Coordinates of C-alpha atoms and ligand atoms in Angstrom, one line a residue:
M1 CA -0.1 0.0 -0.2
D2 CA 1.0 3.1 -1.2
F3 CA 0.1 7.2 -1.7
K4 CA -0.7 6.6 -5.0
S5 CA -3.3 3.4 -4.4
I6 CA -5.4 6.3 -2.6
P7 CA -8.6 7.5 -4.9
E8 CA -8.0 10.6 -6.1
D9 CA -11.8 11.6 -6.2
E10 CA -12.9 13.7 -3.2
L11 CA -16.2 13.1 -0.8
F12 CA -15.0 15.6 1.5
L13 CA -15.5 18.7 -0.1
P14 CA -14.1 21.8 -0.3
G15 CA -16.5 24.9 0.6
N16 CA -17.2 23.4 4.1
V17 CA -16.8 25.5 6.9
A18 CA -14.1 24.0 9.5
C19 CA -11.9 25.4 10.9
Q20 CA -8.2 26.0 9.2
G21 CA -6.1 23.0 10.1
C22 CA -9.4 20.8 11.5
P23 CA -8.7 17.5 12.0
S24 CA -12.4 15.9 11.9
S25 CA -12.6 17.5 7.8
L26 CA -8.9 16.1 7.0
G27 CA -10.0 12.6 8.6
L28 CA -13.5 12.8 7.3
R29 CA -11.4 13.0 3.7
I30 CA -9.4 9.8 4.3
A31 CA -12.1 7.7 5.7
L32 CA -14.2 8.5 3.1
K33 CA -11.5 7.5 0.0
A34 CA -10.8 4.7 1.8
L35 CA -14.4 4.1 2.2
G36 CA -15.6 5.1 -1.9
R37 CA -19.7 6.7 -2.3
N38 CA -21.0 3.0 -1.2
T39 CA -21.8 4.6 2.2
V40 CA -24.3 5.4 4.6
L41 CA -22.8 8.9 6.7
L42 CA -23.8 9.3 10.3
V43 CA -23.0 12.2 11.8
V44 CA -23.2 12.9 16.0
A45 CA -24.4 15.4 16.9
S46 CA -20.8 17.3 17.1
C47 CA -18.5 19.9 15.4
T48 CA -18.9 17.6 12.3
S49 CA -23.0 18.6 12.0
V50 CA -21.6 22.4 11.4
L51 CA -18.6 21.7 9.3
Q52 CA -20.9 20.0 6.6
G53 CA -22.5 23.8 5.9
S54 CA -25.5 24.2 6.6
Y55 CA -28.9 23.3 4.4
P56 CA -30.0 22.6 1.5
F57 CA -25.5 23.3 0.9
S58 CA -23.6 20.0 2.2
A59 CA -19.8 19.4 1.6
I60 CA -20.0 15.8 1.9
D61 CA -20.9 14.1 -1.1
V62 CA -22.3 10.7 0.5
P63 CA -26.0 9.9 2.2
L64 CA -25.8 11.7 5.3
I65 CA -28.1 11.6 8.5
N66 CA -27.4 13.7 11.0
V67 CA -28.5 12.4 14.5
A68 CA -28.6 13.7 18.4
F69 CA -26.1 13.2 20.6
A70 CA -26.8 10.1 22.5
T71 CA -28.3 7.6 19.4
G72 CA -24.7 7.3 17.5
G73 CA -25.3 3.5 18.1
A74 CA -29.3 3.2 18.4
S75 CA -29.7 4.9 14.8
A76 CA -27.0 3.0 12.8
S77 CA -28.4 -0.2 14.0
G78 CA -31.5 1.2 12.2
V79 CA -30.1 1.5 9.6
A80 CA -27.9 -1.2 9.2
A81 CA -31.7 -2.9 9.8
G82 CA -32.8 -0.8 7.3
I83 CA -30.1 -2.1 4.8
K84 CA -30.6 -6.1 5.3
V85 CA -34.6 -5.4 4.8
L86 CA -33.6 -3.6 1.2
K87 CA -30.9 -6.1 0.1
N88 CA -33.7 -9.5 1.1
R89 CA -36.4 -6.9 -1.4
G90 CA -34.0 -7.4 -3.6
E91 CA -33.9 -3.1 -3.9
I92 CA -30.0 -3.1 -3.8
S93 CA -27.6 -5.5 -4.9
K94 CA -24.2 -4.1 -3.4
E95 CA -24.9 -3.3 0.0
P96 CA -23.3 0.2 1.8
T97 CA -21.0 0.5 4.8
V98 CA -22.7 2.3 7.5
L99 CA -20.3 4.7 9.0
V100 CA -20.7 6.6 12.0
W101 CA -18.7 10.0 12.7
A102 CA -19.2 10.8 16.1
G103 CA -16.9 13.4 18.1
D104 CA -15.0 11.8 21.8
G105 CA -18.0 13.9 24.1
G106 CA -20.6 11.6 21.6
T107 CA -18.4 8.4 22.4
Y108 CA -17.1 8.7 25.8
D109 CA -20.4 10.3 27.8
I110 CA -23.0 10.7 26.1
G111 CA -23.8 8.1 23.5
I112 CA -21.4 5.1 25.1
Q113 CA -24.9 3.2 26.3
S114 CA -26.3 3.4 22.8
L115 CA -22.7 2.3 21.3
S116 CA -22.5 -0.5 23.6
G117 CA -25.8 -2.1 23.3
A118 CA -25.4 -2.1 19.3
A119 CA -21.7 -3.5 20.5
E120 CA -22.9 -6.0 22.4
R121 CA -25.6 -7.2 19.6
E122 CA -23.1 -7.4 16.8
E123 CA -25.1 -4.9 14.7
N124 CA -23.6 -4.1 11.5
F125 CA -21.3 -1.0 11.2
I126 CA -17.8 1.3 12.0
Y127 CA -18.0 3.3 14.4
L128 CA -15.6 6.0 14.0
C129 CA -14.6 8.6 17.5
Y130 CA -12.5 11.6 16.5
N131 CA -11.4 12.0 19.8
N132 CA -9.9 16.2 20.2
E133 CA -10.3 15.2 23.8
M134 CA -13.1 18.1 24.6
Y135 CA -16.8 19.8 23.6
S136 CA -15.3 21.6 20.9
N137 CA -18.6 22.7 19.6
T138 CA -19.9 24.3 22.3
G139 CA -16.9 25.9 23.3
T140 CA -14.3 23.6 24.8
Q141 CA -15.5 22.6 27.7
R142 CA -14.2 18.6 29.7
S143 CA -14.9 15.6 28.5
G144 CA -14.0 11.7 29.6
A145 CA -11.6 12.3 27.0
T146 CA -9.8 15.2 28.4
P147 CA -6.5 14.1 29.7
L148 CA -5.2 15.2 33.3
G149 CA -4.0 18.6 33.9
A150 CA -5.8 20.5 30.0
W151 CA -7.1 23.7 30.3
T152 CA -11.1 23.4 29.1
T153 CA -13.8 25.9 30.2
T154 CA -14.9 23.9 33.1
T155 CA -11.7 23.0 34.0
P156 CA -9.7 25.9 34.1
A157 CA -6.8 24.9 36.7
G158 CA -6.5 21.5 34.5
K159 CA -8.4 18.8 34.8
A160 CA -7.9 17.0 38.1
Q161 CA -8.7 14.1 36.1
Q162 CA -7.5 10.3 34.1
R163 CA -9.1 10.1 31.2
K164 CA -10.7 7.2 30.2
D165 CA -9.9 4.3 27.5
I166 CA -12.8 3.8 25.8
A167 CA -10.8 1.2 23.2
Q168 CA -10.0 -1.0 25.6
I169 CA -13.7 -0.9 26.4
M170 CA -14.9 -1.7 23.3
I171 CA -12.1 -4.8 22.8
A172 CA -14.0 -6.1 25.4
H173 CA -16.8 -6.2 23.8
R174 CA -15.3 -8.9 22.0
I175 CA -16.1 -7.1 18.4
P176 CA -14.3 -8.5 15.3
Y177 CA -11.7 -5.0 15.1
V178 CA -10.7 -2.3 16.9
A179 CA -7.9 0.3 16.1
T180 CA -6.3 3.5 16.8
V181 CA -5.6 5.8 14.1
S182 CA -3.2 9.2 13.5
L183 CA -3.4 11.8 11.0
A184 CA 0.1 12.1 11.4
Y185 CA 0.4 8.4 9.6
P186 CA -2.3 8.6 7.0
L187 CA -1.7 5.1 5.2
D188 CA -1.2 3.7 8.6
F189 CA -4.9 5.6 9.1
Y190 CA -6.7 4.8 5.1
T191 CA -5.0 0.4 5.5
K192 CA -7.5 0.5 9.1
I193 CA -10.2 2.0 7.3
L194 CA -10.2 -0.1 4.3
K195 CA -9.5 -3.3 7.2
A196 CA -12.6 -2.4 8.4
K197 CA -14.9 -2.3 5.5
N198 CA -14.2 -5.8 4.7
K199 CA -15.6 -7.5 8.4
E200 CA -19.0 -7.8 9.7
G201 CA -20.1 -6.6 12.9
T202 CA -19.5 -3.6 14.7
R203 CA -16.2 -2.0 14.5
Y204 CA -14.4 0.4 16.5
I205 CA -12.1 3.4 15.1
E206 CA -10.6 6.3 17.1
L207 CA -8.7 9.1 15.7
L208 CA -7.2 11.3 18.4
A209 CA -7.7 14.9 16.5
P210 CA -5.9 17.5 17.6
C211 CA -8.6 21.0 17.8
P212 CA -5.8 23.9 17.0
P213 CA -8.5 26.6 18.8
G214 CA -9.4 24.2 22.1
W215 CA -6.0 22.8 22.3
K216 CA -4.1 26.1 21.5
F217 CA -1.6 25.7 18.6
P218 CA -0.9 27.1 15.5
S219 CA -3.8 25.2 12.5
S220 CA 0.0 24.6 10.8
K221 CA 1.0 22.5 13.4
L222 CA -1.7 19.8 13.1
I223 CA 0.1 17.2 12.1
Q224 CA 3.3 17.7 14.0
V225 CA 1.1 17.8 17.3
S226 CA -0.5 13.9 15.7
R227 CA 3.1 12.6 15.3
M228 CA 4.3 13.9 19.1
A229 CA 1.2 12.5 20.4
V230 CA 2.1 9.2 18.6
Q231 CA 5.9 9.9 19.6
S232 CA 5.6 10.4 23.6
G233 CA 2.8 7.7 23.2
M234 CA 0.5 9.4 24.4
W235 CA -1.6 8.0 21.7
L236 CA -0.8 4.6 21.1
L237 CA -1.4 3.0 17.9
Y238 CA -2.7 -0.3 17.5
E239 CA -5.7 -2.5 16.3
H240 CA -7.1 -5.5 17.3
E241 CA -8.6 -8.6 15.9
D242 CA -9.3 -12.5 17.0
G243 CA -8.3 -12.0 20.2
E244 CA -5.2 -10.1 20.0
T245 CA -3.0 -6.3 19.6
R246 CA -0.4 -5.4 17.2
F247 CA 1.0 -2.5 17.5
N248 CA 1.3 -0.5 14.4
A249 CA 3.6 2.6 13.0
V250 CA 6.0 4.6 15.4
T251 CA 4.1 2.9 18.3
K252 CA 5.7 -0.4 17.4
R253 CA 9.0 0.6 17.0
I254 CA 9.5 2.1 20.7
I255 CA 7.7 -0.7 22.2
D256 CA 10.5 -3.4 20.1
G257 CA 13.2 -0.8 21.1
K258 CA 14.5 0.3 18.0
V259 CA 12.8 4.2 18.3
R260 CA 13.4 5.7 22.2
K261 CA 10.4 7.3 22.9
R262 CA 9.8 10.9 23.3
P263 CA 9.3 12.9 26.9
V264 CA 5.8 13.9 27.4
K265 CA 6.6 17.0 28.0
D266 CA 7.9 17.2 24.5
Y267 CA 4.0 17.3 23.3
L268 CA 2.0 19.5 26.0
E269 CA 4.9 22.1 25.4
M270 CA 3.6 21.9 22.1
Q271 CA -0.2 23.6 23.4
G272 CA -1.1 25.8 25.3
R273 CA -4.0 24.2 27.2
F274 CA -1.2 22.9 28.9
S275 CA 0.9 25.6 29.6
K276 CA -0.9 26.6 33.9
V277 CA 0.3 23.1 34.4
L278 CA 3.9 22.7 32.8
S279 CA 4.6 26.3 34.8
S280 CA 3.0 24.9 38.5
E281 CA 4.2 22.3 40.9
E282 CA 1.3 20.2 41.1
G283 CA 1.7 20.5 37.1
K284 CA 5.0 18.5 37.4
E285 CA 3.1 15.7 39.4
A286 CA 0.8 15.9 36.3
E287 CA 3.5 15.0 34.1
Q288 CA 4.9 13.0 36.2
R289 CA 1.3 10.9 36.7
L290 CA 1.0 11.3 32.3
E291 CA 4.1 9.4 31.9
D292 CA 2.8 6.6 34.1
E293 CA -1.0 6.4 32.7
V294 CA 1.9 6.0 29.2
S295 CA 3.9 2.8 30.6
E296 CA 0.6 1.6 32.1
S297 CA -1.6 1.7 28.9
I298 CA 1.5 -0.1 27.0
R299 CA 1.4 -2.5 30.2
R300 CA -2.0 -3.7 29.7
L301 CA -2.0 -3.9 26.0
K302 CA 0.6 -5.9 25.5
G303 CA -1.1 -8.3 28.1
W304 CA -2.7 -9.1 24.6
V305 CA 0.1 -9.7 22.7
P306 CA 0.5 -13.2 22.0
E307 CA 4.4 -13.7 22.5
Y308 CA 4.1 -12.3 25.4
T309 CA 1.1 -13.9 27.2
Ligands
TPP1 C1 -28.7 16.0 24.3 C2 -27.8 17.1 24.1 N1 -27.3 17.9 24.5 C3 -26.0 18.9 23.9 C4 -26.5 18.9 22.7 C5 -25.4 19.8 22.7 N2 -24.2 20.1 21.6 C6 -23.9 19.5 20.3 S1 -22.2 19.4 19.7 C7 -21.4 19.6 21.4 C8 -20.6 19.4 22.1 C9 -19.9 17.7 21.0 O1 -18.7 16.8 21.5 P1 -18.2 16.5 20.7 O2 -19.1 15.4 20.9 O3 -17.1 16.0 21.5 O4 -17.7 16.9 19.8 P2 -16.8 17.7 18.8 O5 -17.8 19.4 19.9 O6 -15.5 18.4 19.8 O7 -16.9 18.0 17.4 C10 -22.8 19.2 22.7 C11 -22.7 19.4 24.0 C12 -26.7 18.5 22.0 N3 -26.9 18.2 19.9 N4 -27.6 17.5 22.4
MG2 MG1 -15.2 16.2 21.2

């Protein structure tokens, strides 16, 4: 797989109203290239509900349904059931892929019950959570994905709690495919979407989505921040299928001892949302707790790697 094999056909179009350097729009552009036109997209209430443009215009060139905040899993279950009926009646020959595109607020917090229920029922769709670690559309409030120490409008002194690990929660549902992706590793991202497309059942993919205005960094640094997240271990790239986890890209090289992990501090320093924390005594403690969190996540994931067990 190389860049030349990625289709030139654009399904996420210019003329959208995303902020400059928006990670959701770039992610959606890559994901739709992998899935192609035969896709039904469900967008859970989030920045992505807005950036597509105002009705009757849309920058997204596949059938699209905007759904309520808590309903990603339930709405996709309904669409998947409808597609099955059309297929059984012979009204469609090739079943479209159902893709849910939801933020971290709509996934970690508000939509977790509907996603969990759908996964347990083995409903047939791909669920992609673009995780910008906050409620961005409503002005940067904390979510269950906000890391320890990060500024948001509801954590003005830095968040006091650790983020949860929802990809691990999804693995515990024993679904056929769970993967994490990054905008700095687009081929890994594209390949994982293709892989998910060719599987049946509930598939969960999570994209780290650094948000320039919310995280307070220049929009031109989107890819650098995305890359440092992986290089520092704050975002681990892996995929889980058939009961096994495989680390990918730089994460694998770090774990295999071929590349040195960058300190979490290098990642924190690129973002204004950690500036208060970095300059305080409690900040030093938060920095160490984040390093410990990275080590703990790697140890836990390694428990799934076959040669380790
Ligand atoms: C039941 C309900 N409560 C609140 C809202 C308002 N709302 C719309 S988008 C949003 C934030 C979504 O956060 P997230 O899922 O992380 O997506 P992001 O905005 O970060 O892209 C909120 C609170 C809503 N649409 N529905
Ligand atoms: Mg969000």
